[in-house]
CSV table of N, CA and C and ligand atoms in Angstrom, one decimal:
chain,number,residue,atom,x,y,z
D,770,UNK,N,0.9,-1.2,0.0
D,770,UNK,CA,0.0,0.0,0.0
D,770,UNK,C,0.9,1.2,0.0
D,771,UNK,N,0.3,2.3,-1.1
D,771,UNK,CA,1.7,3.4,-0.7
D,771,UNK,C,0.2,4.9,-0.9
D,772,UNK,N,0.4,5.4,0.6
D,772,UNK,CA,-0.3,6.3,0.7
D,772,UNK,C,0.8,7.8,-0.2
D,773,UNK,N,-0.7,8.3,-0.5
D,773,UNK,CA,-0.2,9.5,-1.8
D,773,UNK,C,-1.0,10.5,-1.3
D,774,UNK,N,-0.2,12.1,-0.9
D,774,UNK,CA,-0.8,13.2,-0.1
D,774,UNK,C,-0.8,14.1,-1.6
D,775,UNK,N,-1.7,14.7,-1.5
D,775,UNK,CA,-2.1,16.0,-2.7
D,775,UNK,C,-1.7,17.3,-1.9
D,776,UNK,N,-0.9,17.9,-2.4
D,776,UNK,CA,-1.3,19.8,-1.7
D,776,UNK,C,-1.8,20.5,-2.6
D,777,UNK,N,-3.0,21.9,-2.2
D,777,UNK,CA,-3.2,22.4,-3.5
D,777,UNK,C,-2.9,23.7,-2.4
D,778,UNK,N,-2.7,24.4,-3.8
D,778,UNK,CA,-2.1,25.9,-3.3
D,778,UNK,C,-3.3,27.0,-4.2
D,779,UNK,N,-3.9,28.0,-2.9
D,779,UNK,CA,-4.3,29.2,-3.5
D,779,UNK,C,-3.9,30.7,-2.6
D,780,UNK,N,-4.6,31.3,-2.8
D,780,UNK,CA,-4.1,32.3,-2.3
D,780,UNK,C,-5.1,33.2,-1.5
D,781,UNK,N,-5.2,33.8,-0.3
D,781,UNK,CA,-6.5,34.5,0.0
D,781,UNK,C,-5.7,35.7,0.5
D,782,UNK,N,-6.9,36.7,0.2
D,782,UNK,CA,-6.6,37.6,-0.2
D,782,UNK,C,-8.2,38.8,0.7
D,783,UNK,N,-7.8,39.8,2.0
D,783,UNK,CA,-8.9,40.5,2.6
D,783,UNK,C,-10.0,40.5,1.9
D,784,UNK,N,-9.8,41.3,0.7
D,784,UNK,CA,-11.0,42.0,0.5
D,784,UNK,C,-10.5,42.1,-1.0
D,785,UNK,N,-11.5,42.6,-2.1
D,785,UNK,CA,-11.1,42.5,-3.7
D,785,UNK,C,-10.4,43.8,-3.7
D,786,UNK,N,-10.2,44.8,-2.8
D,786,UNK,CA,-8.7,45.7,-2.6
D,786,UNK,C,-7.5,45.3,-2.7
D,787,UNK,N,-7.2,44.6,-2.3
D,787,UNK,CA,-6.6,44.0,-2.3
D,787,UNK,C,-5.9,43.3,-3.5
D,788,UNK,N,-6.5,43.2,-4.2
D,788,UNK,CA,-5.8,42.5,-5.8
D,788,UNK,C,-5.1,43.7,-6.7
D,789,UNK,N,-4.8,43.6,-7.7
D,789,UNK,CA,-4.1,44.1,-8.3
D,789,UNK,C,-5.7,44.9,-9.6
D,790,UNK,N,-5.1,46.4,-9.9
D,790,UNK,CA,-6.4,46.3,-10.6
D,790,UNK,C,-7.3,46.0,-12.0
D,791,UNK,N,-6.2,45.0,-12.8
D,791,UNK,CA,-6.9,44.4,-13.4
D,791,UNK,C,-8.2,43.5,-13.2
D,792,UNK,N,-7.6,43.0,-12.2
D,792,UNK,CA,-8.4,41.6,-11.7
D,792,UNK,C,-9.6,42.7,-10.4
D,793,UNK,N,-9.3,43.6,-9.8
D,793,UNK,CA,-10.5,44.4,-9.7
D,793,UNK,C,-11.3,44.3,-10.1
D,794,UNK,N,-11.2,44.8,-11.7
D,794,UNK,CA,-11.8,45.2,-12.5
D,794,UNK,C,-12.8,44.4,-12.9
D,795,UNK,N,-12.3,43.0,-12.8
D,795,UNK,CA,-12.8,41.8,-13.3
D,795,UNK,C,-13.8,41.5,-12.4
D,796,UNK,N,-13.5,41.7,-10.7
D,796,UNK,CA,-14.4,41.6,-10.0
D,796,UNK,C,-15.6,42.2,-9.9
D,797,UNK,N,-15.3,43.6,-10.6
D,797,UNK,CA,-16.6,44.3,-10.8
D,797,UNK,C,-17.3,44.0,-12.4
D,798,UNK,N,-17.0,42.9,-13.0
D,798,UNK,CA,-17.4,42.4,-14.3
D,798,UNK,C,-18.4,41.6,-13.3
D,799,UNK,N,-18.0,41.1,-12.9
D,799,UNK,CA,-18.5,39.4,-12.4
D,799,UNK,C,-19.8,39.8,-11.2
D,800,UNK,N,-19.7,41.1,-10.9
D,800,UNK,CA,-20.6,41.8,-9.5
D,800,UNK,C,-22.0,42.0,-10.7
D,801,UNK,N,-21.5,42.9,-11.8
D,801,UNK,CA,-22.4,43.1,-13.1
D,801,UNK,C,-22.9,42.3,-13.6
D,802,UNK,N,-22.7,41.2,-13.8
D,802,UNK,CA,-23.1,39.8,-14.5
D,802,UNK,C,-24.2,39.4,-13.5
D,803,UNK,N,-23.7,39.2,-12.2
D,803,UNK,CA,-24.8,38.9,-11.6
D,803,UNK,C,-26.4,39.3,-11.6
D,804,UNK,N,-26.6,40.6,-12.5
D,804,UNK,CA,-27.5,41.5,-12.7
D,804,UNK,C,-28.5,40.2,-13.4
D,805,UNK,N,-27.7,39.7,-14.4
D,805,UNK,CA,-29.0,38.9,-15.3
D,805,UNK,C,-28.9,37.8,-14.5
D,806,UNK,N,-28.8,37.2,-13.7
D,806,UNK,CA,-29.2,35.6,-13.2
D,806,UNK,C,-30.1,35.7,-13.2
D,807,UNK,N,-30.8,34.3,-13.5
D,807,UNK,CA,-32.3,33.7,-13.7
D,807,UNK,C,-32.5,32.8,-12.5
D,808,UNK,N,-32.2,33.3,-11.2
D,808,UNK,CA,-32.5,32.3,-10.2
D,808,UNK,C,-33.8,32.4,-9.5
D,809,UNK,N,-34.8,32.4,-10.2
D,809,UNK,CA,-36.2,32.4,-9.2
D,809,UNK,C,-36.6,30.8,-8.1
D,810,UNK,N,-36.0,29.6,-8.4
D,810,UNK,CA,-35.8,29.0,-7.6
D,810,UNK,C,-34.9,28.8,-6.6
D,811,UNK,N,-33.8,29.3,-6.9
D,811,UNK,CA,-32.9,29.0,-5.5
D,811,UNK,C,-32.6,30.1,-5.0
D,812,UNK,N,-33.1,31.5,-5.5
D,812,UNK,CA,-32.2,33.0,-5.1
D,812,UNK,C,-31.0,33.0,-4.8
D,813,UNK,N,-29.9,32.0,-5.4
D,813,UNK,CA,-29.0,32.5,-5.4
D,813,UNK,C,-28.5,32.7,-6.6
D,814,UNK,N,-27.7,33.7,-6.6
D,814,UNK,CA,-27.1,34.9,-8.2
D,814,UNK,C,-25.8,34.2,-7.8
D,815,UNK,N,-25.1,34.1,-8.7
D,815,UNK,CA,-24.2,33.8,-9.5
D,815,UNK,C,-23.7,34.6,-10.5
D,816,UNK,N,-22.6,35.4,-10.3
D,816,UNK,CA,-22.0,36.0,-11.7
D,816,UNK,C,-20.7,35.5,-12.3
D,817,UNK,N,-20.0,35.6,-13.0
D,817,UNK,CA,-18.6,35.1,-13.9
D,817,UNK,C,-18.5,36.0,-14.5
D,818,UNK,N,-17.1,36.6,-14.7
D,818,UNK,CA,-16.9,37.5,-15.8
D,818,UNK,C,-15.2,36.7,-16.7
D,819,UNK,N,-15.1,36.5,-17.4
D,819,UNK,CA,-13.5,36.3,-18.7
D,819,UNK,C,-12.8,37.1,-18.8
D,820,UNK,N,-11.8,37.2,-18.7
D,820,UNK,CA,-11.0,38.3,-19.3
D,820,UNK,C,-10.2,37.7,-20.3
D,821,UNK,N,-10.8,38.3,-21.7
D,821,UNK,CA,-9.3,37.2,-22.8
D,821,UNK,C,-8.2,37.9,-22.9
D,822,UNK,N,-7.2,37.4,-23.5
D,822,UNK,CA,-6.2,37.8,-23.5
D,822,UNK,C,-6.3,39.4,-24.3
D,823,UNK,N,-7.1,39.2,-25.1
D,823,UNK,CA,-7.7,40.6,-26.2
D,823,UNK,C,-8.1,41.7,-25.4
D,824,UNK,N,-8.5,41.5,-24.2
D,824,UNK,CA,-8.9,42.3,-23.4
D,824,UNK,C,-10.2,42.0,-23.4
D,825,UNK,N,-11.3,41.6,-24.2
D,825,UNK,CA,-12.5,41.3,-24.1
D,825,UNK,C,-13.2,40.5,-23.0
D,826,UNK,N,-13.7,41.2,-22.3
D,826,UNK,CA,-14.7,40.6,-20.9
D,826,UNK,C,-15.9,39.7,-21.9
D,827,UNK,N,-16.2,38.6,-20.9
D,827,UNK,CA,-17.3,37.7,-21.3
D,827,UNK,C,-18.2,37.7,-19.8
D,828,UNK,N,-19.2,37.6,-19.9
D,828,UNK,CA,-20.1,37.7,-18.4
D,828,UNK,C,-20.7,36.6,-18.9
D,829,UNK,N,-21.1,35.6,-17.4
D,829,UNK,CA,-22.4,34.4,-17.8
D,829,UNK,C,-22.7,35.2,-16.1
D,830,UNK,N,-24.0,34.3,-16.1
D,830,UNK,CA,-24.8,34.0,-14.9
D,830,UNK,C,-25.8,32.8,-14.6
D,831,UNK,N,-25.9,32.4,-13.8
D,831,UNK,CA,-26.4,31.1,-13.5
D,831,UNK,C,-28.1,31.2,-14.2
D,832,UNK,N,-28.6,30.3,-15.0
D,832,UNK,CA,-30.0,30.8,-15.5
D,832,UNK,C,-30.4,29.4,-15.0
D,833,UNK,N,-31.5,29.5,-14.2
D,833,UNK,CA,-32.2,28.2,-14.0
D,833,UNK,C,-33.3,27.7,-15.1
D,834,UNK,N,-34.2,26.7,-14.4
D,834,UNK,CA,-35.5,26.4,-15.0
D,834,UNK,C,-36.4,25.6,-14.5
D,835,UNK,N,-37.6,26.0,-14.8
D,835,UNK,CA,-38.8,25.3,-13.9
D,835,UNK,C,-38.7,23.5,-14.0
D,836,UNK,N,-37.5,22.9,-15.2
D,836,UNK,CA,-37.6,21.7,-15.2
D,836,UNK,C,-36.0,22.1,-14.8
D,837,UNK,N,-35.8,22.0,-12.7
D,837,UNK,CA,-34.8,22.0,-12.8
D,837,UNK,C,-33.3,21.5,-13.1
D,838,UNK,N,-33.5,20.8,-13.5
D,838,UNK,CA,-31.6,20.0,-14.2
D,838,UNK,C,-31.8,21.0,-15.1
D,839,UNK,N,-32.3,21.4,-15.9
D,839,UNK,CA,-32.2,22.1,-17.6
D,839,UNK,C,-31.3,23.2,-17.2
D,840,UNK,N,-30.8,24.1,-15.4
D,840,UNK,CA,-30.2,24.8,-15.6
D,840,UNK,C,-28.5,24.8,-15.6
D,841,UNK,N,-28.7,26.0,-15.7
D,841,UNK,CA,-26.6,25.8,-15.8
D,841,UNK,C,-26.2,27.1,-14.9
D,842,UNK,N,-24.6,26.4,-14.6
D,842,UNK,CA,-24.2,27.7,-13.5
D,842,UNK,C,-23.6,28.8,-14.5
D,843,UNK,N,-23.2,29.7,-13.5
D,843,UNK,CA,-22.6,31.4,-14.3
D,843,UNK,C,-21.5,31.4,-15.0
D,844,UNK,N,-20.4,29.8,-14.4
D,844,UNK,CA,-19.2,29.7,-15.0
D,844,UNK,C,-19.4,28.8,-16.9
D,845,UNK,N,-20.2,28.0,-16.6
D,845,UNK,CA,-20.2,27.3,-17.7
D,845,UNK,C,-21.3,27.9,-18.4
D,846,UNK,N,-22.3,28.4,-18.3
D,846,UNK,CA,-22.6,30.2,-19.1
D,846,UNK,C,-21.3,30.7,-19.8
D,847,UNK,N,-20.2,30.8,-19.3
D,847,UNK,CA,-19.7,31.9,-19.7
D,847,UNK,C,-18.7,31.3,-20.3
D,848,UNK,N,-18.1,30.3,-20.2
D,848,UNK,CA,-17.3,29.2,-20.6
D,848,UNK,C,-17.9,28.6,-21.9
D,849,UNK,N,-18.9,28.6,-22.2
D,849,UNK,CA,-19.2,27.7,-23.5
D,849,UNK,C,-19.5,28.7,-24.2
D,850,UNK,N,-19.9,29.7,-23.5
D,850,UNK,CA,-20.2,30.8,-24.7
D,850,UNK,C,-18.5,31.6,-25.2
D,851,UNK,N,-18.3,31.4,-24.1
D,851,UNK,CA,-16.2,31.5,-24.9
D,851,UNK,C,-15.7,30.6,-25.9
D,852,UNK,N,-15.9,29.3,-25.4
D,852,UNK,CA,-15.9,28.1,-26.5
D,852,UNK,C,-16.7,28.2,-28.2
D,853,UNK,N,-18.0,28.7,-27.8
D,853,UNK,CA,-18.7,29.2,-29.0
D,853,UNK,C,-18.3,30.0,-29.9
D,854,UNK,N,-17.9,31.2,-29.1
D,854,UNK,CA,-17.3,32.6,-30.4
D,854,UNK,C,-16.2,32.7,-30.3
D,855,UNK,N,-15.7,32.7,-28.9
D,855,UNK,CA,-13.9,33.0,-28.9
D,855,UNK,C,-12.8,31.7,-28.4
D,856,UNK,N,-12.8,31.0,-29.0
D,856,UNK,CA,-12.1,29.9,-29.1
D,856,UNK,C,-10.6,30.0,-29.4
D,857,UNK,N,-10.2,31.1,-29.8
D,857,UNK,CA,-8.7,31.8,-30.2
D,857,UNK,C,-8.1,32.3,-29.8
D,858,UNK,N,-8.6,33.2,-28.5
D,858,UNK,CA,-8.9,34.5,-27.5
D,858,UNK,C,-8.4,34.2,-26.3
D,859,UNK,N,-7.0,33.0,-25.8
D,859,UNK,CA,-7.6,32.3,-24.7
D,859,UNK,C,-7.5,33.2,-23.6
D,860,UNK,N,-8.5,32.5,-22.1
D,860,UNK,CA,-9.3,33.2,-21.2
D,860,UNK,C,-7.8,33.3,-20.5
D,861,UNK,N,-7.6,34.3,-19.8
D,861,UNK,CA,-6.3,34.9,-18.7
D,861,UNK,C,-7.2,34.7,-17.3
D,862,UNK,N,-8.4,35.1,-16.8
D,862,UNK,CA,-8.4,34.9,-15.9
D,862,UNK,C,-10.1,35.2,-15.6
D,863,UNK,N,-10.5,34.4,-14.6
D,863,UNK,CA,-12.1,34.2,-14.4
D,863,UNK,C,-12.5,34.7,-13.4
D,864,UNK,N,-13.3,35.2,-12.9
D,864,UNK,CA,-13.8,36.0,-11.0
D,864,UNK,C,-15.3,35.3,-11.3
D,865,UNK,N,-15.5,34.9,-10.0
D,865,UNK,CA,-17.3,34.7,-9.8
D,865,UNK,C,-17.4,34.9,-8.8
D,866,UNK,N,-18.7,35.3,-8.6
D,866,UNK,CA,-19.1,36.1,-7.0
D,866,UNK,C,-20.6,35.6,-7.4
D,867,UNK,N,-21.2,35.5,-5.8
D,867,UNK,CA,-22.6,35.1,-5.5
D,867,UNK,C,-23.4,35.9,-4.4
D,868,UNK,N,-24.2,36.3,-4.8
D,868,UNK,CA,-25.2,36.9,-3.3
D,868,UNK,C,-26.7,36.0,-3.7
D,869,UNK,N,-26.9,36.1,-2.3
D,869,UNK,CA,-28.6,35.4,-1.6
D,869,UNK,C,-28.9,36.2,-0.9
D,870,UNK,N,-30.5,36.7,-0.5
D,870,UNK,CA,-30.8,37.5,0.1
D,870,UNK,C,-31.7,36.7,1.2
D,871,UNK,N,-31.3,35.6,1.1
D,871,UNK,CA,-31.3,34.3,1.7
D,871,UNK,C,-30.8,34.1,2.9
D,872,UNK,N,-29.2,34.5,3.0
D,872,UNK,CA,-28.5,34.5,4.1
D,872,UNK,C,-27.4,35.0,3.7
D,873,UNK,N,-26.3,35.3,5.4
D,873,UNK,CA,-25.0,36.0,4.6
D,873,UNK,C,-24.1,34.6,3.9
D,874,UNK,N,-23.8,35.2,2.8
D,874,UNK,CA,-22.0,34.5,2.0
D,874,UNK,C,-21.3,35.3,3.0
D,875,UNK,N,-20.5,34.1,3.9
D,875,UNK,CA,-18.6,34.5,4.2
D,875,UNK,C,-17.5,34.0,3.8
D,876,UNK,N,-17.9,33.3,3.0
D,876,UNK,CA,-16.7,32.8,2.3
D,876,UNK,C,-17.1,32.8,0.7
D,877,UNK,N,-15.7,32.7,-0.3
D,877,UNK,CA,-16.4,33.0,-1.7
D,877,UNK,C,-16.7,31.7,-2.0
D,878,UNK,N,-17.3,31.3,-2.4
D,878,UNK,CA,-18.4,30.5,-3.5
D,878,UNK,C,-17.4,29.4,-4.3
D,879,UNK,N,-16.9,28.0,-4.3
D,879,UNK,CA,-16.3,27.5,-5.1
D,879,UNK,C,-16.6,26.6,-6.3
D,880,UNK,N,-16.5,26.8,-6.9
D,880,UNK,CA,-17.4,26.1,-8.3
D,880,UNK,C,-17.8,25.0,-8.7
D,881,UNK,N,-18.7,24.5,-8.8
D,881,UNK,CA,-19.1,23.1,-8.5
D,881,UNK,C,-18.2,22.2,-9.1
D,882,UNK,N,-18.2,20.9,-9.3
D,882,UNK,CA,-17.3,20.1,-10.1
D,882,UNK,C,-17.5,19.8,-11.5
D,883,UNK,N,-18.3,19.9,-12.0
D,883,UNK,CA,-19.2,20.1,-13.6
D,883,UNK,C,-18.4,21.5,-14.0
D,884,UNK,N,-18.2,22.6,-13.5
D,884,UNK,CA,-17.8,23.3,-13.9
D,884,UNK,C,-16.8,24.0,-13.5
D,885,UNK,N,-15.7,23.5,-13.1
D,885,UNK,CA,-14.2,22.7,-13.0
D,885,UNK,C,-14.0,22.0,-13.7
D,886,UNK,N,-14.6,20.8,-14.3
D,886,UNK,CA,-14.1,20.2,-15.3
D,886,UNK,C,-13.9,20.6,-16.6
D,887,UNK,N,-15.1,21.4,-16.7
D,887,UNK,CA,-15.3,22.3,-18.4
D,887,UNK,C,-14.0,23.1,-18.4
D,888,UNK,N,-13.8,23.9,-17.0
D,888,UNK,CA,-12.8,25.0,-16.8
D,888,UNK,C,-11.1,24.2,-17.5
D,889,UNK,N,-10.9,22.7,-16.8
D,889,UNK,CA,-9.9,21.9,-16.9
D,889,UNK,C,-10.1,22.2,-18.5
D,890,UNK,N,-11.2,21.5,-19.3
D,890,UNK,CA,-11.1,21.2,-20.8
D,890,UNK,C,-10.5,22.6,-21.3
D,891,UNK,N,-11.1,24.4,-20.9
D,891,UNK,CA,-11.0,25.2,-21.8
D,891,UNK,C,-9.5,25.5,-21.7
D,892,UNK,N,-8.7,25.3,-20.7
D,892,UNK,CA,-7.2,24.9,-20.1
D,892,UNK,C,-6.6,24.8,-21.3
D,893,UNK,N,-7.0,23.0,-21.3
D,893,UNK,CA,-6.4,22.1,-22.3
D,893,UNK,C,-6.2,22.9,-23.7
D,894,UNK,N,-7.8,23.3,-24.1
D,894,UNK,CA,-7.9,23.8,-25.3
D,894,UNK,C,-6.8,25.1,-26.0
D,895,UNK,N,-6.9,25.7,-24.8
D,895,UNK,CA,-6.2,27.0,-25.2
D,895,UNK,C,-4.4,26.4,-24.6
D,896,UNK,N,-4.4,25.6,-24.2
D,896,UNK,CA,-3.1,25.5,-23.6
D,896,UNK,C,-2.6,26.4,-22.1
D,897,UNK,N,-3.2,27.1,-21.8
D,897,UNK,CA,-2.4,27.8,-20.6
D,897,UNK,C,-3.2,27.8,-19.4
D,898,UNK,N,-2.9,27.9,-18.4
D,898,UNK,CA,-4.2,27.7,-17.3
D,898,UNK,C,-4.6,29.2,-17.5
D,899,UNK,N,-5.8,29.0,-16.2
D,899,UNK,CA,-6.6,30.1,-16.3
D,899,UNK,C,-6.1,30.6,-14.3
D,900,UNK,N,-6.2,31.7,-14.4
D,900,UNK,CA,-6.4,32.5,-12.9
D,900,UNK,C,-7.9,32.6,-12.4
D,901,UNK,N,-8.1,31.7,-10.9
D,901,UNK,CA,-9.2,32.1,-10.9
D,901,UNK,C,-9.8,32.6,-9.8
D,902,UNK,N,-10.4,33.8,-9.6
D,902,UNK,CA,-10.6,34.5,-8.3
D,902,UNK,C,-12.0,34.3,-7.6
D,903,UNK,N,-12.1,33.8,-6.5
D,903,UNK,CA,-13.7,33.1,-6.3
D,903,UNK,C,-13.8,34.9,-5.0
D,904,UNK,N,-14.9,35.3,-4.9
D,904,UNK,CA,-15.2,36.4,-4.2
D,904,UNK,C,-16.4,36.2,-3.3
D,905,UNK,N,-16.9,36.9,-2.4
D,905,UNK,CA,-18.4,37.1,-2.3
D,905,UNK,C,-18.2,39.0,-1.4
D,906,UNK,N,-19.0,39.5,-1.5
D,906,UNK,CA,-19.2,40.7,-0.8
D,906,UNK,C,-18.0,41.5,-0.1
D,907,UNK,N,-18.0,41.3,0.8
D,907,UNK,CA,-17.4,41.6,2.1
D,907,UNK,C,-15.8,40.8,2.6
D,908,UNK,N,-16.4,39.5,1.9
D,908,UNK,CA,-15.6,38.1,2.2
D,908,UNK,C,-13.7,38.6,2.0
D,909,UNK,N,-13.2,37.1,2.2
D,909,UNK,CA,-11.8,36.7,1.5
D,909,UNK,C,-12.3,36.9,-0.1
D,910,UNK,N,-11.0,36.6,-0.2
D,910,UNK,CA,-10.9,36.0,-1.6
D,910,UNK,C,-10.3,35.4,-2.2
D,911,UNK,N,-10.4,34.4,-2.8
D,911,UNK,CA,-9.2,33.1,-3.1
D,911,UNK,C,-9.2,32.8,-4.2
D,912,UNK,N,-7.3,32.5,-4.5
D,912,UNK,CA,-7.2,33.1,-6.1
D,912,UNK,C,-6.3,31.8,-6.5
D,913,UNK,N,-6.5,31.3,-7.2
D,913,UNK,CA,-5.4,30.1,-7.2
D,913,UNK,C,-5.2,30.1,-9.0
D,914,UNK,N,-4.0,30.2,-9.5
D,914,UNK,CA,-3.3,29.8,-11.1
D,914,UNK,C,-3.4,28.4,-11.6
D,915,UNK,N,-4.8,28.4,-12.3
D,915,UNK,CA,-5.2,26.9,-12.8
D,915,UNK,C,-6.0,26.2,-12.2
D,916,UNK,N,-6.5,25.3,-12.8
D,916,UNK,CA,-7.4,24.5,-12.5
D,916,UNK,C,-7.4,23.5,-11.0
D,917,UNK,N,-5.8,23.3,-11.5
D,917,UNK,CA,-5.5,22.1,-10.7
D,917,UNK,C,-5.5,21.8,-9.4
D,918,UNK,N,-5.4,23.3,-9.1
D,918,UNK,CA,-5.3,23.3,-7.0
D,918,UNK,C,-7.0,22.7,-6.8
D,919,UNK,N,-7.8,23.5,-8.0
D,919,UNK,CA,-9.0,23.0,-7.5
D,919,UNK,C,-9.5,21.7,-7.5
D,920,UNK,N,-9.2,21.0,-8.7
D,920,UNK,CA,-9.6,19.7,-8.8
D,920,UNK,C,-8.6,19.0,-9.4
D,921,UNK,N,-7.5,18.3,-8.3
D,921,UNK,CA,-6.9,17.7,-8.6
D,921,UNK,C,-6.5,16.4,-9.3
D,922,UNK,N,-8.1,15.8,-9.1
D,922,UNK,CA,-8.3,14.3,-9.6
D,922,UNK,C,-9.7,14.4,-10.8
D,923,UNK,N,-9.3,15.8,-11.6
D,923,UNK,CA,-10.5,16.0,-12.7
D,923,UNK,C,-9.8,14.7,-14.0
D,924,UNK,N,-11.2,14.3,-14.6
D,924,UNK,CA,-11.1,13.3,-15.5
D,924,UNK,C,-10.3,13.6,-16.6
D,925,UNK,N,-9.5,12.9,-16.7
D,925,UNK,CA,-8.9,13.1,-18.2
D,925,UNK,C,-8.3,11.3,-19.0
D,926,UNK,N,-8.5,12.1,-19.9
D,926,UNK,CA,-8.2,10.5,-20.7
D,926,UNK,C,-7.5,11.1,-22.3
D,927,UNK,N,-6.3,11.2,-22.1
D,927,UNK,CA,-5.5,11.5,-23.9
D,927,UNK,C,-6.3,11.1,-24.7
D,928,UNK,N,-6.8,9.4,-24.8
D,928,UNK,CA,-7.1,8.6,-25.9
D,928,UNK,C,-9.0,9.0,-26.3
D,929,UNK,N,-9.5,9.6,-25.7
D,929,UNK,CA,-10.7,10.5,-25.9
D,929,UNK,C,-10.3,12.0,-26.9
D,930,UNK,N,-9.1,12.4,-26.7
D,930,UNK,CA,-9.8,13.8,-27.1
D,930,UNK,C,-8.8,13.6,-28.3
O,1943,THU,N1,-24.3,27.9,-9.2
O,1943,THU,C1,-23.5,28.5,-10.0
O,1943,THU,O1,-23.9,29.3,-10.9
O,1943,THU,N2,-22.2,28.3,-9.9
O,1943,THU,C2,-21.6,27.5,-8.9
O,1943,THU,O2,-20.4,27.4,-8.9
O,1943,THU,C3,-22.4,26.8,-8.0
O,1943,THU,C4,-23.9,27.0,-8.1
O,1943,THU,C5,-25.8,28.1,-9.3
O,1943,THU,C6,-26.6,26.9,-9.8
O,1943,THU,C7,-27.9,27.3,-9.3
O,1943,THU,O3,-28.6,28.1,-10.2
O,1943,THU,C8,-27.6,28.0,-8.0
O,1943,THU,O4,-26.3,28.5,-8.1
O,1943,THU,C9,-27.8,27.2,-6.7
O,1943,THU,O5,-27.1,26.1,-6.7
């Protein structure tokens, strides 16, 4: 038997002051985005904003639906619709933030595993990881370079793609 330990590294960070201000900037993409979520079932908002290398912001938000599986989160909103038009463009760096008027967020919001994995594929696609800054309000903020700290053991298989 040979036990095998993982570390993943991110970074937290007080307050979105704290960052540098591109990635500000980006936080206030991803605050904006939140505007269109379609969450009348869960009330919780979800925003994502892209930053491509072009400089071009992409926003998603989480859109539900009354047959709920049919919805999708803010990251993979915003991720396929990058995959769709800007496939050449690749992503530098992603921010998502969440409010509910539900209860307080004190920590930021980590992205589910469905959309970690997409994140891993758009990686692959473009070749370079992505920076990703999870936020909520008031909260930390935790910023980790690539996929990998987050999901260490995401699916991959060479002989598929
Ligand atoms: N949601 C996201 O948009 N992103 C995440 O990373 C986690 C969850 C959405 C899905 C659903 O609309 C709502 O948040 C509650 O789960």
């Amino acid at each position: 038997m040979t036990n095998h330990e993982i570390k993943i590294n991110f970074w937290e960070y007080a307050s979105v002051k704290e960052l540098d201000t591109i990635d500000q900037d980006l936080c206030v993409e991803a605050v904006k985005a939140m505007k269109n979520s379609h969450s009348p079932y869960s009330k919780f908002r979800v925003g994502a904003a892209l930053l491509l290398k072009s400089g071009k912001i992409i926003q998603g938000s989480n859109q539900e639906n009354v047959a709920y599986p049919s919805g999708l989160c803010a990251e993979r909103v915003a991720l396929f619709y990058w995959g769709a038009n800007h496939p050449d463009d690749p992503i530098v760096s992603m921010a998502v933030t969440a409010h509910t008027d539900e209860f307080e967020l004190k920590r930021p919001v980590t992205s589910c595993g469905s959309c970690l994995q997409v994140l891993a594929e758009c990686e692959k696609m473009q070749n370079q990881p992505v920076k990703v800054i999870l936020f909520v309000g008031q909260g930390p903020v935790w910023v980790t370079n690539g996929i990998e700290s987050f999901l260490p053991f995401l699916f991959f298989e060479e002989r598929l793609s």
